[in-house]
Amino acid sequence: MSTPQRDQPTDPVTRSGRPVRDLPRSTRQRRAVVRLLHGCPDFVSARVLYAEAESAGITVGLTTIYRTLHLLESAGHVDVVRDSNGERLYRSRAKEGHSHYVVCRSCGLSLAVESEQVERWAADTATRTGFTEVDHTVELTGVCADCSRPRHGD
Amino acid sequence: MSTPQRDQPTDPVTRSGRPVRDLPRSTRQRRAVVRLLHGCPDFVSARVLYAEAESAGITVGLTTIYRTLHLLESAGHVDVVRDSNGERLYRSRAKEGHSHYVVCRSCGLSLAVESEQVERWAADTATRTGFTEVDHTVELTGVCADCSRPRHGD
DNA sequence: CTCGCTGCAAATGGTTTGCACGATG
DNA sequence: CATCGTGCAAACCATTTGCAGCGAG
């Protein structure tokens, strides 16, 4: 029989059977990754973050970056997209809401776009198809105004 | 005069620089891949196709499947999505042009969904942001009605 | 002091490429 | 007959994992 808990249904436990109630430890590396991520205006890959850390004089292993990124992803603190190579790109979630971006194929510029319509559509589609827990990935790519503008003095 | 274009190599050329104008040769393997793909109701990975070919008694190398899939992709004959692992999944494009799907995270069932709203939103967003040649990727994942059905006796 | 965290290196696993042979047009 | 297509194996490469030592709580 089920026990009426207010905890999340996904409540992992350690090998010893102890529930993971503790928040992740606050280590220098994790803070560094988070800070570095906040400093990046656009989506970045784990390896770019690694390079950033290096040039910032911070010693962090690539492994740790990946693991921290996973943590942030699970906690919903970052937006994640995949580039055309299937690489994961992360961006610290600026605002509270879930947002989408239009990315320039030429210069990489990314702009957050209003997506209420899509959110509604996704929710609506869920209902219509009988699906639950519907999550969506929306990626817009194009050529930004600046890059599509013909250049004369170049 | 030189055309100051910055567009990406959307126009495939052979190593020799010759534009790909010739139709690809019609080989037994390619036909097999296409036929196999047509026979799959849902999205399949290259490796699944490979297995299908094998159990159909058709000898086709994985390499050839990948290459054929790329060909079909370039020609716009297939829809491509990425699963959560970044794997590419292909589906022969039905007659109704560009469509989107909602995929069940539990059983893999994929359903084409109406996406006019999204199409309009994408086009609208392009205008609003000044982006041109906007392309979009929309992936809906969830749990289908069948899989989310409550199980009794717990 | 204990258990989580870290990082190196090695493993994974999907996808791509080099190369020599075979099939197509 | 000249190319393009094919397939094997090795290369690639982003990401994950094993393992032993270190640090946070």
mmCIF file of C-alpha atoms (C1' of nucleotides) in Angstrom:
data_model
loop_
_atom_site.group_PDB
_atom_site.id
_atom_site.type_symbol
_atom_site.label_atom_id
_atom_site.label_comp_id
_atom_site.label_asym_id
_atom_site.label_seq_id
_atom_site.Cartn_x
_atom_site.Cartn_y
_atom_site.Cartn_z
ATOM 1 C CA MET A 1 0.000 0.000 0.000
ATOM 2 C CA SER A 2 1.123 3.453 -0.710
ATOM 3 C CA THR A 3 2.424 5.877 1.833
ATOM 4 C CA PRO A 4 1.092 9.387 1.360
ATOM 5 C CA GLN A 5 4.288 11.399 1.114
ATOM 6 C CA ARG A 6 4.675 14.966 0.145
ATOM 7 C CA ASP A 7 8.110 14.291 -1.239
ATOM 8 C CA GLN A 8 8.714 13.928 -4.902
ATOM 9 C CA PRO A 9 8.017 10.467 -6.230
ATOM 10 C CA THR A 10 11.570 10.340 -7.440
ATOM 11 C CA ASP A 11 13.325 10.139 -4.158
ATOM 12 C CA PRO A 12 16.662 8.425 -4.708
ATOM 13 C CA VAL A 13 18.418 6.676 -1.911
ATOM 14 C CA THR A 14 22.065 5.858 -1.388
ATOM 15 C CA ARG A 15 23.409 2.350 -1.391
ATOM 16 C CA SER A 16 23.099 2.381 2.371
ATOM 17 C CA GLY A 17 19.412 3.024 1.978
ATOM 18 C CA ARG A 18 19.631 6.549 3.257
ATOM 19 C CA PRO A 19 17.458 8.994 1.351
ATOM 20 C CA VAL A 20 19.251 11.738 -0.482
ATOM 21 C CA ARG A 21 17.911 14.686 1.371
ATOM 22 C CA ASP A 22 21.125 16.614 1.544
ATOM 23 C CA LEU A 23 21.660 19.313 -0.959
ATOM 24 C CA PRO A 24 24.703 18.800 -3.133
ATOM 25 C CA ARG A 25 27.850 19.900 -1.491
ATOM 26 C CA SER A 26 28.995 23.338 -2.291
ATOM 27 C CA THR A 27 32.406 22.888 -3.739
ATOM 28 C CA ARG A 28 34.694 25.354 -5.392
ATOM 29 C CA GLN A 29 34.382 23.538 -8.692
ATOM 30 C CA ARG A 30 30.623 23.534 -8.762
ATOM 31 C CA ARG A 31 30.431 27.164 -7.899
ATOM 32 C CA ALA A 32 32.915 27.861 -10.633
ATOM 33 C CA VAL A 33 30.887 26.002 -13.224
ATOM 34 C CA VAL A 34 27.719 27.808 -12.231
ATOM 35 C CA ARG A 35 29.416 31.188 -12.231
ATOM 36 C CA LEU A 36 31.063 30.509 -15.556
ATOM 37 C CA LEU A 37 27.751 29.441 -17.009
ATOM 38 C CA HIS A 38 26.111 32.630 -15.788
ATOM 39 C CA GLY A 39 28.827 34.586 -17.500
ATOM 40 C CA CYS A 40 28.077 33.046 -20.864
ATOM 41 C CA PRO A 41 25.468 34.964 -22.850
ATOM 42 C CA ASP A 42 24.838 32.101 -25.225
ATOM 43 C CA PHE A 43 24.673 28.364 -25.177
ATOM 44 C CA VAL A 44 27.958 26.704 -24.460
ATOM 45 C CA SER A 45 29.216 23.162 -24.555
ATOM 46 C CA ALA A 46 30.871 21.395 -21.666
ATOM 47 C CA ARG A 47 34.173 21.658 -23.398
ATOM 48 C CA VAL A 48 33.847 25.389 -23.961
ATOM 49 C CA LEU A 49 33.128 25.747 -20.277
ATOM 50 C CA TYR A 50 36.232 23.706 -19.633
ATOM 51 C CA ALA A 51 38.276 26.095 -21.736
ATOM 52 C CA GLU A 52 36.713 29.065 -19.952
ATOM 53 C CA ALA A 53 37.638 27.634 -16.619
ATOM 54 C CA GLU A 54 41.143 27.025 -17.794
ATOM 55 C CA SER A 55 41.655 30.557 -19.047
ATOM 56 C CA ALA A 56 40.157 31.804 -15.798
ATOM 57 C CA GLY A 57 42.828 29.909 -13.965
ATOM 58 C CA ILE A 58 40.323 27.558 -12.402
ATOM 59 C CA THR A 59 41.195 23.923 -12.160
ATOM 60 C CA VAL A 60 38.140 21.832 -12.933
ATOM 61 C CA GLY A 61 38.047 18.466 -14.606
ATOM 62 C CA LEU A 62 35.954 17.968 -17.700
ATOM 63 C CA THR A 63 34.279 15.121 -15.877
ATOM 64 C CA THR A 64 33.211 17.394 -13.080
ATOM 65 C CA ILE A 65 31.816 19.868 -15.551
ATOM 66 C CA TYR A 66 29.719 17.182 -17.167
ATOM 67 C CA ARG A 67 28.501 15.967 -13.830
ATOM 68 C CA THR A 68 27.673 19.437 -12.587
ATOM 69 C CA LEU A 69 25.867 20.173 -15.800
ATOM 70 C CA HIS A 70 23.791 17.046 -15.304
ATOM 71 C CA LEU A 71 22.955 18.179 -11.819
ATOM 72 C CA LEU A 72 21.872 21.573 -13.054
ATOM 73 C CA GLU A 73 19.882 19.955 -15.813
ATOM 74 C CA SER A 74 18.043 17.700 -13.392
ATOM 75 C CA ALA A 75 17.360 20.607 -11.128
ATOM 76 C CA GLY A 76 15.998 22.559 -14.064
ATOM 77 C CA HIS A 77 18.526 25.329 -13.678
ATOM 78 C CA VAL A 78 19.684 25.259 -17.254
ATOM 79 C CA ASP A 79 18.211 25.131 -20.713
ATOM 80 C CA VAL A 80 19.688 22.491 -22.925
ATOM 81 C CA VAL A 81 19.701 22.271 -26.684
ATOM 82 C CA ARG A 82 21.534 20.130 -29.135
ATOM 83 C CA ASP A 83 23.477 21.551 -32.003
ATOM 84 C CA SER A 84 23.478 19.905 -35.395
ATOM 85 C CA ASN A 85 26.212 17.544 -34.309
ATOM 86 C CA GLY A 86 24.210 16.283 -31.409
ATOM 87 C CA GLU A 87 26.411 18.089 -28.939
ATOM 88 C CA ARG A 88 24.726 19.343 -25.831
ATOM 89 C CA LEU A 89 24.770 23.056 -25.277
ATOM 90 C CA TYR A 90 23.843 24.608 -21.948
ATOM 91 C CA ARG A 91 22.641 27.992 -20.898
ATOM 92 C CA SER A 92 21.835 29.048 -17.384
ATOM 93 C CA ARG A 93 18.158 29.682 -17.187
ATOM 94 C CA ALA A 94 17.918 33.419 -16.956
ATOM 95 C CA LYS A 95 14.335 33.816 -16.018
ATOM 96 C CA GLU A 96 12.014 31.537 -14.220
ATOM 97 C CA GLY A 97 10.063 30.347 -17.174
ATOM 98 C CA HIS A 98 10.858 27.864 -19.847
ATOM 99 C CA SER A 99 11.986 29.659 -22.941
ATOM 100 C CA HIS A 100 13.068 28.988 -26.465
ATOM 101 C CA TYR A 101 15.614 30.523 -28.726
ATOM 102 C CA VAL A 102 16.261 31.296 -32.312
ATOM 103 C CA VAL A 103 19.891 30.680 -33.143
ATOM 104 C CA CYS A 104 21.766 32.215 -36.038
ATOM 105 C CA ARG A 105 23.407 29.575 -38.189
ATOM 106 C CA SER A 106 26.001 32.069 -39.290
ATOM 107 C CA CYS A 107 27.211 33.873 -36.189
ATOM 108 C CA GLY A 108 25.710 31.785 -33.418
ATOM 109 C CA LEU A 109 23.741 34.651 -31.920
ATOM 110 C CA SER A 110 20.853 33.361 -29.869
ATOM 111 C CA LEU A 111 17.735 35.301 -29.042
ATOM 112 C CA ALA A 112 15.083 34.254 -26.605
ATOM 113 C CA VAL A 113 11.735 34.285 -28.318
ATOM 114 C CA GLU A 114 8.250 34.491 -27.040
ATOM 115 C CA SER A 115 6.736 31.072 -27.104
ATOM 116 C CA GLU A 116 3.400 31.222 -25.412
ATOM 117 C CA GLN A 117 1.761 29.901 -28.535
ATOM 118 C CA VAL A 118 4.038 26.918 -28.590
ATOM 119 C CA GLU A 119 3.545 26.226 -24.919
ATOM 120 C CA ARG A 120 -0.179 26.268 -25.434
ATOM 121 C CA TRP A 121 0.103 24.141 -28.514
ATOM 122 C CA ALA A 122 2.210 21.579 -26.671
ATOM 123 C CA ALA A 123 -0.215 21.388 -23.797
ATOM 124 C CA ASP A 124 -3.119 21.191 -26.185
ATOM 125 C CA THR A 125 -1.478 18.461 -28.189
ATOM 126 C CA ALA A 126 -0.899 16.487 -25.047
ATOM 127 C CA THR A 127 -4.580 16.517 -24.285
ATOM 128 C CA ARG A 128 -5.569 15.759 -27.834
ATOM 129 C CA THR A 129 -3.294 12.744 -28.129
ATOM 130 C CA GLY A 130 -3.887 11.439 -24.645
ATOM 131 C CA PHE A 131 -0.245 11.854 -23.756
ATOM 132 C CA THR A 132 0.759 12.983 -20.308
ATOM 133 C CA GLU A 133 3.897 14.536 -18.940
ATOM 134 C CA VAL A 134 4.556 16.043 -22.305
ATOM 135 C CA ASP A 135 7.835 17.837 -22.629
ATOM 136 C CA HIS A 136 8.917 19.699 -25.682
ATOM 137 C CA THR A 137 12.048 20.706 -27.464
ATOM 138 C CA VAL A 138 11.789 23.556 -29.885
ATOM 139 C CA GLU A 139 14.782 24.808 -31.755
ATOM 140 C CA LEU A 140 14.675 27.597 -34.247
ATOM 141 C CA THR A 141 17.644 28.213 -36.482
ATOM 142 C CA GLY A 142 17.999 30.827 -39.153
ATOM 143 C CA VAL A 143 20.149 33.668 -40.318
ATOM 144 C CA CYS A 144 19.969 36.832 -38.260
ATOM 145 C CA ALA A 145 19.295 40.195 -39.804
ATOM 146 C CA ASP A 146 22.897 41.238 -39.468
ATOM 147 C CA CYS A 147 24.274 38.171 -41.178
ATOM 148 C CA SER A 148 21.773 38.180 -43.995
ATOM 149 C CA ARG A 149 22.470 41.809 -44.740
ATOM 150 C CA PRO A 150 24.633 42.195 -47.835
ATOM 151 C CA ARG A 151 27.959 43.784 -47.030
ATOM 152 C CA HIS A 152 29.399 46.447 -49.245
ATOM 153 C CA GLY A 153 32.567 47.640 -47.623
ATOM 154 C CA ASP A 154 33.840 44.283 -46.574
ATOM 155 C CA MET B 1 31.282 39.456 -59.977
ATOM 156 C CA SER B 2 31.498 37.446 -56.906
ATOM 157 C CA THR B 3 28.363 36.757 -55.020
ATOM 158 C CA PRO B 4 28.806 37.909 -51.447
ATOM 159 C CA GLN B 5 26.837 35.038 -50.118
ATOM 160 C CA ARG B 6 27.473 33.520 -46.778
ATOM 161 C CA ASP B 7 25.057 30.722 -47.093
ATOM 162 C CA GLN B 8 26.072 27.369 -45.855
ATOM 163 C CA PRO B 9 26.957 24.513 -48.185
ATOM 164 C CA THR B 10 23.349 23.541 -48.617
ATOM 165 C CA ASP B 11 24.401 22.651 -52.092
ATOM 166 C CA PRO B 12 26.357 19.427 -51.863
ATOM 167 C CA VAL B 13 29.196 18.875 -54.243
ATOM 168 C CA THR B 14 31.487 15.938 -54.765
ATOM 169 C CA ARG B 15 35.089 16.032 -53.701
ATOM 170 C CA SER B 16 36.002 16.926 -57.240
ATOM 171 C CA GLY B 17 33.865 20.002 -56.927
ATOM 172 C CA ARG B 18 31.315 18.736 -59.353
ATOM 173 C CA PRO B 19 27.758 19.513 -58.334
ATOM 174 C CA VAL B 20 25.655 16.515 -57.546
ATOM 175 C CA ARG B 21 23.380 16.626 -60.507
ATOM 176 C CA ASP B 22 23.495 12.996 -61.404
ATOM 177 C CA LEU B 23 20.935 10.902 -59.706
ATOM 178 C CA PRO B 24 22.466 8.402 -57.354
ATOM 179 C CA ARG B 25 22.981 4.991 -58.799
ATOM 180 C CA SER B 26 20.231 2.599 -58.160
ATOM 181 C CA THR B 27 21.809 -0.213 -56.251
ATOM 182 C CA ARG B 28 20.276 -3.154 -54.530
ATOM 183 C CA GLN B 29 21.414 -1.874 -51.145
ATOM 184 C CA ARG B 30 19.922 1.562 -51.517
ATOM 185 C CA ARG B 31 16.650 0.210 -52.660
ATOM 186 C CA ALA B 32 16.663 -2.107 -49.699
ATOM 187 C CA VAL B 33 17.260 0.703 -47.243
ATOM 188 C CA VAL B 34 14.477 2.769 -48.750
ATOM 189 C CA ARG B 35 12.077 -0.138 -48.802
ATOM 190 C CA LEU B 36 12.944 -1.089 -45.243
ATOM 191 C CA LEU B 37 12.444 2.478 -44.142
ATOM 192 C CA HIS B 38 9.047 2.572 -45.781
ATOM 193 C CA GLY B 39 8.141 -0.539 -43.905
ATOM 194 C CA CYS B 40 8.845 1.033 -40.550
ATOM 195 C CA PRO B 41 5.863 2.803 -39.017
ATOM 196 C CA ASP B 42 7.945 4.719 -36.529
ATOM 197 C CA PHE B 43 11.284 6.378 -36.337
ATOM 198 C CA VAL B 44 14.182 4.005 -36.554
ATOM 199 C CA SER B 45 17.883 4.281 -36.041
ATOM 200 C CA ALA B 46 20.468 3.265 -38.595
ATOM 201 C CA ARG B 47 21.345 0.294 -36.496
ATOM 202 C CA VAL B 48 17.772 -0.887 -36.253
ATOM 203 C CA LEU B 49 17.567 -0.671 -40.014
ATOM 204 C CA TYR B 50 20.730 -2.715 -40.128
ATOM 205 C CA ALA B 51 19.117 -5.376 -37.975
ATOM 206 C CA GLU B 52 16.003 -5.305 -40.149
ATOM 207 C CA ALA B 53 18.069 -5.837 -43.239
ATOM 208 C CA GLU B 54 19.859 -8.686 -41.608
ATOM 209 C CA SER B 55 16.709 -10.478 -40.567
ATOM 210 C CA ALA B 56 15.357 -9.889 -44.047
ATOM 211 C CA GLY B 57 18.348 -11.703 -45.395
ATOM 212 C CA ILE B 58 19.683 -8.603 -47.072
ATOM 213 C CA THR B 59 23.385 -7.924 -46.941
ATOM 214 C CA VAL B 60 23.992 -4.233 -46.381
ATOM 215 C CA GLY B 61 26.816 -2.653 -44.483
ATOM 216 C CA LEU B 62 26.076 -0.286 -41.642
ATOM 217 C CA THR B 63 28.237 2.233 -43.435
ATOM 218 C CA THR B 64 26.061 2.070 -46.498
ATOM 219 C CA ILE B 65 22.959 2.554 -44.410
ATOM 220 C CA TYR B 66 24.390 5.662 -42.849
ATOM 221 C CA ARG B 67 25.402 7.004 -46.219
ATOM 222 C CA THR B 68 22.066 6.254 -47.792
ATOM 223 C CA LEU B 69 20.292 7.869 -44.873
ATOM 224 C CA HIS B 70 22.382 10.977 -45.368
ATOM 225 C CA LEU B 71 21.430 10.990 -48.993
ATOM 226 C CA LEU B 72 17.771 10.715 -48.170
ATOM 227 C CA GLU B 73 18.138 13.407 -45.572
ATOM 228 C CA SER B 74 19.751 15.793 -48.016
ATOM 229 C CA ALA B 75 17.073 15.059 -50.532
ATOM 230 C CA GLY B 76 14.439 15.752 -47.928
ATOM 231 C CA HIS B 77 12.947 12.309 -48.223
ATOM 232 C CA VAL B 78 13.054 11.570 -44.535
ATOM 233 C CA ASP B 79 12.189 13.239 -41.278
ATOM 234 C CA VAL B 80 14.944 13.130 -38.732
ATOM 235 C CA VAL B 81 14.738 13.516 -34.997
ATOM 236 C CA ARG B 82 17.142 12.875 -32.203
ATOM 237 C CA ASP B 83 16.271 10.781 -29.224
ATOM 238 C CA SER B 84 17.403 11.705 -25.755
ATOM 239 C CA ASN B 85 20.749 10.073 -26.364
ATOM 240 C CA GLY B 86 21.423 12.184 -29.375
ATOM 241 C CA GLU B 87 20.902 9.254 -31.663
ATOM 242 C CA ARG B 88 19.458 10.035 -35.053
ATOM 243 C CA LEU B 89 16.149 8.453 -35.859
ATOM 244 C CA TYR B 90 14.748 8.406 -39.370
ATOM 245 C CA ARG B 91 11.309 8.069 -40.786
ATOM 246 C CA SER B 92 10.422 8.117 -44.441
ATOM 247 C CA ARG B 93 8.500 11.279 -45.053
ATOM 248 C CA ALA B 94 4.862 10.743 -45.716
ATOM 249 C CA LYS B 95 3.202 12.767 -48.427
ATOM 250 C CA GLU B 96 2.038 15.532 -46.073
ATOM 251 C CA GLY B 97 5.268 17.446 -46.191
ATOM 252 C CA HIS B 98 6.720 18.646 -42.944
ATOM 253 C CA SER B 99 5.210 17.249 -39.801
ATOM 254 C CA HIS B 100 5.972 16.806 -36.158
ATOM 255 C CA TYR B 101 5.542 13.966 -33.747
ATOM 256 C CA VAL B 102 4.868 13.249 -30.158
ATOM 257 C CA VAL B 103 6.928 10.309 -29.002
ATOM 258 C CA CYS B 104 6.186 8.122 -26.005
ATOM 259 C CA ARG B 105 9.126 7.945 -23.640
ATOM 260 C CA SER B 106 7.952 4.616 -22.404
ATOM 261 C CA CYS B 107 7.069 2.550 -25.449
ATOM 262 C CA GLY B 108 8.457 4.618 -28.271
ATOM 263 C CA LEU B 109 5.140 5.039 -30.033
ATOM 264 C CA SER B 110 5.178 8.069 -32.273
ATOM 265 C CA LEU B 111 2.157 9.966 -33.438
ATOM 266 C CA ALA B 112 2.112 12.670 -36.056
ATOM 267 C CA VAL B 113 0.507 15.765 -34.630
ATOM 268 C CA GLU B 114 -1.079 18.749 -36.204
ATOM 269 C CA SER B 115 1.357 21.590 -36.119
ATOM 270 C CA GLU B 116 -0.089 24.454 -38.077
ATOM 271 C CA GLN B 117 0.105 26.659 -35.035
ATOM 272 C CA VAL B 118 3.756 25.934 -34.640
ATOM 273 C CA GLU B 119 4.467 26.483 -38.283
ATOM 274 C CA ARG B 120 2.774 29.838 -38.101
ATOM 275 C CA TRP B 121 4.548 30.676 -34.892
ATOM 276 C CA ALA B 122 7.915 29.823 -36.425
ATOM 277 C CA ALA B 123 7.269 31.953 -39.457
ATOM 278 C CA ASP B 124 5.970 34.757 -37.305
ATOM 279 C CA THR B 125 8.952 34.590 -35.011
ATOM 280 C CA ALA B 126 11.256 34.796 -37.972
ATOM 281 C CA THR B 127 9.682 38.050 -39.021
ATOM 282 C CA ARG B 128 9.623 39.442 -35.537
ATOM 283 C CA THR B 129 13.286 38.764 -34.887
ATOM 284 C CA GLY B 130 14.508 39.706 -38.311
ATOM 285 C CA PHE B 131 15.798 36.224 -38.954
ATOM 286 C CA THR B 132 15.514 34.692 -42.383
ATOM 287 C CA GLU B 133 15.640 31.129 -43.634
ATOM 288 C CA VAL B 134 14.276 30.002 -40.318
ATOM 289 C CA ASP B 135 14.059 26.291 -39.848
ATOM 290 C CA HIS B 136 12.592 24.622 -36.835
ATOM 291 C CA THR B 137 12.899 21.437 -34.876
ATOM 292 C CA VAL B 138 10.046 20.513 -32.619
ATOM 293 C CA GLU B 139 10.081 17.387 -30.580
ATOM 294 C CA LEU B 140 7.348 16.398 -28.218
ATOM 295 C CA THR B 141 7.925 13.614 -25.765
ATOM 296 C CA GLY B 142 5.554 12.280 -23.173
ATOM 297 C CA VAL B 143 3.866 9.185 -21.930
ATOM 298 C CA CYS B 144 1.111 7.821 -24.090
ATOM 299 C CA ALA B 145 -2.325 7.028 -22.727
ATOM 300 C CA ASP B 146 -1.614 3.343 -22.744
ATOM 301 C CA CYS B 147 1.608 3.600 -20.800
ATOM 302 C CA SER B 148 0.288 6.104 -18.271
ATOM 303 C CA ARG B 149 -2.684 3.954 -17.470
ATOM 304 C CA PRO B 150 -2.598 3.286 -13.703
ATOM 305 C CA ARG B 151 -1.602 -0.174 -12.705
ATOM 306 C CA HIS B 152 -3.686 -1.858 -10.097
ATOM 307 C CA GLY B 153 -2.612 -4.168 -7.335
ATOM 308 C CA ASP B 154 0.180 -2.040 -6.014
ATOM 309 C "C1'" DC C 1 35.314 10.479 10.595
ATOM 310 C "C1'" DT C 2 32.229 9.322 6.656
ATOM 311 C "C1'" DC C 3 30.435 9.748 2.389
ATOM 312 C "C1'" DG C 4 30.107 12.586 -1.365
ATOM 313 C "C1'" DC C 5 33.109 14.893 -4.854
ATOM 314 C "C1'" DT C 6 36.959 15.057 -8.008
ATOM 315 C "C1'" DG C 7 39.796 13.900 -11.791
ATOM 316 C "C1'" DC C 8 42.515 10.948 -14.599
ATOM 317 C "C1'" DA C 9 42.296 7.532 -17.799
ATOM 318 C "C1'" DA C 10 39.954 4.163 -20.093
ATOM 319 C "C1'" DA C 11 35.535 2.633 -21.835
ATOM 320 C "C1'" DT C 12 31.266 3.616 -24.565
ATOM 321 C "C1'" DG C 13 28.741 3.943 -28.554
ATOM 322 C "C1'" DG C 14 26.877 6.342 -32.466
ATOM 323 C "C1'" DT C 15 28.698 8.112 -36.614
ATOM 324 C "C1'" DT C 16 32.343 9.041 -40.104
ATOM 325 C "C1'" DT C 17 36.304 8.037 -43.010
ATOM 326 C "C1'" DG C 18 40.327 5.557 -45.527
ATOM 327 C "C1'" DC C 19 41.067 2.294 -48.710
ATOM 328 C "C1'" DA C 20 40.710 -1.375 -52.144
ATOM 329 C "C1'" DC C 21 37.439 -4.062 -54.604
ATOM 330 C "C1'" DG C 22 33.028 -4.679 -57.121
ATOM 331 C "C1'" DA C 23 29.011 -2.965 -59.613
ATOM 332 C "C1'" DT C 24 26.773 0.468 -62.470
ATOM 333 C "C1'" DG C 25 25.966 3.267 -66.476
ATOM 334 C "C1'" DC D 1 36.110 1.421 -68.981
ATOM 335 C "C1'" DA D 2 35.736 5.201 -65.644
ATOM 336 C "C1'" DT D 3 33.316 6.165 -61.582
ATOM 337 C "C1'" DC D 4 30.615 5.662 -58.000
ATOM 338 C "C1'" DG D 5 29.089 2.575 -54.438
ATOM 339 C "C1'" DT D 6 30.249 -0.773 -50.897
ATOM 340 C "C1'" DG D 7 32.063 -2.753 -46.750
ATOM 341 C "C1'" DC D 8 35.466 -3.597 -43.298
ATOM 342 C "C1'" DA D 9 37.962 -1.734 -39.802
ATOM 343 C "C1'" DA D 10 39.915 1.992 -37.681
ATOM 344 C "C1'" DA D 11 39.245 6.757 -36.497
ATOM 345 C "C1'" DC D 12 36.470 10.199 -34.202
ATOM 346 C "C1'" DC D 13 34.563 12.473 -30.467
ATOM 347 C "C1'" DA D 14 31.255 13.834 -27.065
ATOM 348 C "C1'" DT D 15 29.987 11.764 -23.022
ATOM 349 C "C1'" DT D 16 30.167 8.261 -19.190
ATOM 350 C "C1'" DT D 17 32.247 5.380 -15.737
ATOM 351 C "C1'" DG D 18 35.872 2.927 -12.639
ATOM 352 C "C1'" DC D 19 38.694 3.851 -9.132
ATOM 353 C "C1'" DA D 20 41.569 5.933 -5.449
ATOM 354 C "C1'" DG D 21 42.429 10.002 -2.966
ATOM 355 C "C1'" DC D 22 40.590 14.493 -1.012
ATOM 356 C "C1'" DG D 23 37.450 17.575 1.177
ATOM 357 C "C1'" DA D 24 32.803 19.132 3.067
ATOM 358 C "C1'" DG D 25 29.660 18.644 6.788
#
